[in-house]
Coordinates of C-alpha atoms in Angstrom, one line a residue:
Q132 CA 8.7 -13.5 10.4
I133 CA 7.1 -12.8 7.3
S134 CA 4.7 -15.6 5.9
A135 CA 3.1 -15.5 2.0
T136 CA -0.1 -17.2 1.3
A137 CA -1.0 -17.8 -2.6
V138 CA -4.5 -17.2 -3.6
N139 CA -5.2 -18.7 -7.0
S140 CA -8.9 -18.7 -8.5
D141 CA -10.1 -21.5 -11.1
D142 CA -10.8 -20.0 -14.4
A143 CA -13.9 -21.8 -14.4
L144 CA -15.2 -18.7 -11.9
K145 CA -14.7 -16.2 -14.7
S146 CA -18.2 -17.0 -16.2
I147 CA -19.8 -15.2 -13.0
N148 CA -19.8 -12.0 -12.5
P149 CA -16.9 -10.1 -10.5
Q150 CA -18.9 -8.7 -8.0
K151 CA -20.7 -12.0 -7.1
R152 CA -17.7 -13.7 -6.9
N153 CA -15.8 -10.8 -5.1
C154 CA -12.5 -10.8 -7.2
Y155 CA -11.1 -9.5 -10.7
F156 CA -9.1 -12.0 -13.1
D157 CA -6.1 -10.4 -14.8
G158 CA -7.3 -8.0 -17.6
E159 CA -10.7 -7.6 -16.2
K160 CA -10.4 -4.2 -14.7
K161 CA -8.2 -1.8 -16.5
L162 CA -6.8 1.1 -14.1
Q163 CA -5.5 4.4 -16.0
L164 CA -2.6 5.2 -13.6
F165 CA -0.9 1.8 -13.0
K166 CA -0.4 -1.3 -15.4
E167 CA -1.4 -4.3 -13.7
Y168 CA -4.5 -4.4 -11.7
S169 CA -4.2 -5.0 -8.0
Y170 CA -6.4 -4.2 -4.8
S171 CA -4.0 -1.8 -3.5
A172 CA -3.4 0.0 -6.9
C173 CA -7.2 0.4 -7.5
K174 CA -7.8 1.9 -4.0
M175 CA -4.7 4.4 -5.0
E176 CA -5.9 5.3 -8.3
C177 CA -9.1 5.9 -6.9
G178 CA -7.7 8.0 -4.1
I179 CA -5.8 10.0 -6.9
M180 CA -8.6 10.4 -8.9
N181 CA -11.0 11.9 -6.5
S182 CA -8.0 14.0 -5.0
H183 CA -7.4 15.4 -8.4
E184 CA -10.9 16.1 -9.0
K185 CA -10.9 18.3 -5.8
F186 CA -7.6 20.2 -6.3
R187 CA -7.1 20.1 -10.1
C188 CA -3.4 19.0 -9.6
I189 CA -1.4 16.3 -8.6
P190 CA 2.2 15.9 -6.5
W191 CA 4.8 15.3 -8.6
Y192 CA 5.8 12.0 -7.1
L193 CA 2.5 10.3 -7.6
P194 CA 1.6 8.6 -11.2
K195 CA -0.5 11.3 -13.2
E196 CA -2.0 12.0 -16.6
K197 CA 0.0 13.8 -18.9
S198 CA -2.5 16.4 -19.1
W199 CA -2.6 17.2 -15.2
K200 CA -0.6 20.0 -13.7
I201 CA 1.7 19.6 -10.7
C202 CA 0.6 20.8 -7.3
D203 CA 2.6 23.7 -5.0
P204 CA 4.3 22.1 -2.1
E205 CA 1.1 23.5 0.1
T206 CA -1.8 22.4 -1.9
A207 CA 0.5 18.9 -2.5
L208 CA 0.1 18.3 1.2
E209 CA -3.4 18.9 1.4
F210 CA -4.0 16.5 -1.6
M211 CA -2.2 13.6 0.2
K212 CA -4.2 14.4 3.5
G213 CA -7.2 13.9 1.1
L214 CA -6.0 11.1 -0.4
N215 CA -5.6 9.1 3.0
D216 CA -9.3 10.3 3.6
V217 CA -10.7 8.4 0.5
S218 CA -12.5 5.1 1.9
S219 CA -16.1 4.9 -0.2
G220 CA -16.8 5.4 -3.9
C221 CA -14.3 2.9 -5.6
S222 CA -15.4 -0.1 -7.1
C223 CA -12.1 -1.9 -5.9
L224 CA -12.2 -5.9 -5.4
Q225 CA -9.2 -8.3 -4.5
S226 CA -7.6 -9.9 -7.1
C227 CA -8.5 -13.4 -8.0
S228 CA -5.1 -14.5 -8.2
A229 CA -2.4 -12.8 -5.7
T230 CA 0.3 -13.4 -3.1
I231 CA -0.9 -11.9 0.4
Y232 CA 2.0 -11.3 2.5
T233 CA 1.9 -10.8 6.6
S234 CA 4.5 -9.8 8.8
S235 CA 4.8 -10.2 12.6
I236 CA 7.7 -8.6 15.0
S237 CA 8.3 -9.4 18.7
S238 CA 10.4 -7.8 20.9
A239 CA 11.6 -7.8 24.5
K240 CA 13.2 -5.1 26.7
F241 CA 16.9 -5.5 27.3
R242 CA 17.8 -6.3 31.0
T243 CA 19.7 -3.4 31.9
C244 CA 23.6 -3.9 32.6
D245 CA 24.8 -4.5 36.0
S246 CA 27.1 -6.4 38.2
R247 CA 25.0 -9.7 37.4
N248 CA 25.4 -9.6 33.4
L249 CA 28.2 -7.4 33.1
N250 CA 30.6 -9.0 30.3
L251 CA 28.6 -11.7 29.9
S252 CA 26.7 -10.2 26.7
P253 CA 28.1 -8.4 24.2
L254 CA 25.7 -5.5 24.9
C255 CA 26.8 -5.6 28.1
E256 CA 30.9 -5.3 27.7
T257 CA 33.2 -2.9 29.7
V258 CA 35.3 -0.6 27.3
G259 CA 38.8 -1.9 26.3
S260 CA 38.1 -5.8 27.3
T261 CA 38.9 -8.6 25.2

């Protein structure tokens, strides 16, 4: 199941400091590596910047500045490990207008095919039966 929640803040809140209202409106915070601001893009960019500062290179598949050099495969692996460890030092806030998606799954074990359900379920058909 997937559900979506739209979050829209009134423009009158723009006069309040972003840290106080705990969100950014469109255009209030610019990112270097991404065109549009989102909380996840901000966290990603922060991690990339911190890891780039440490390793002085970036894996070829991540967004980068033109002047940055590409990491060799071993360093790229270490870069990605460091990217996952970044949790502080970022001034990222949620977007004041966003759509938040949540998902859930459910499952159940299939009953073993035996004499009680053979040919009653498409999962328990004998070969060649019609």
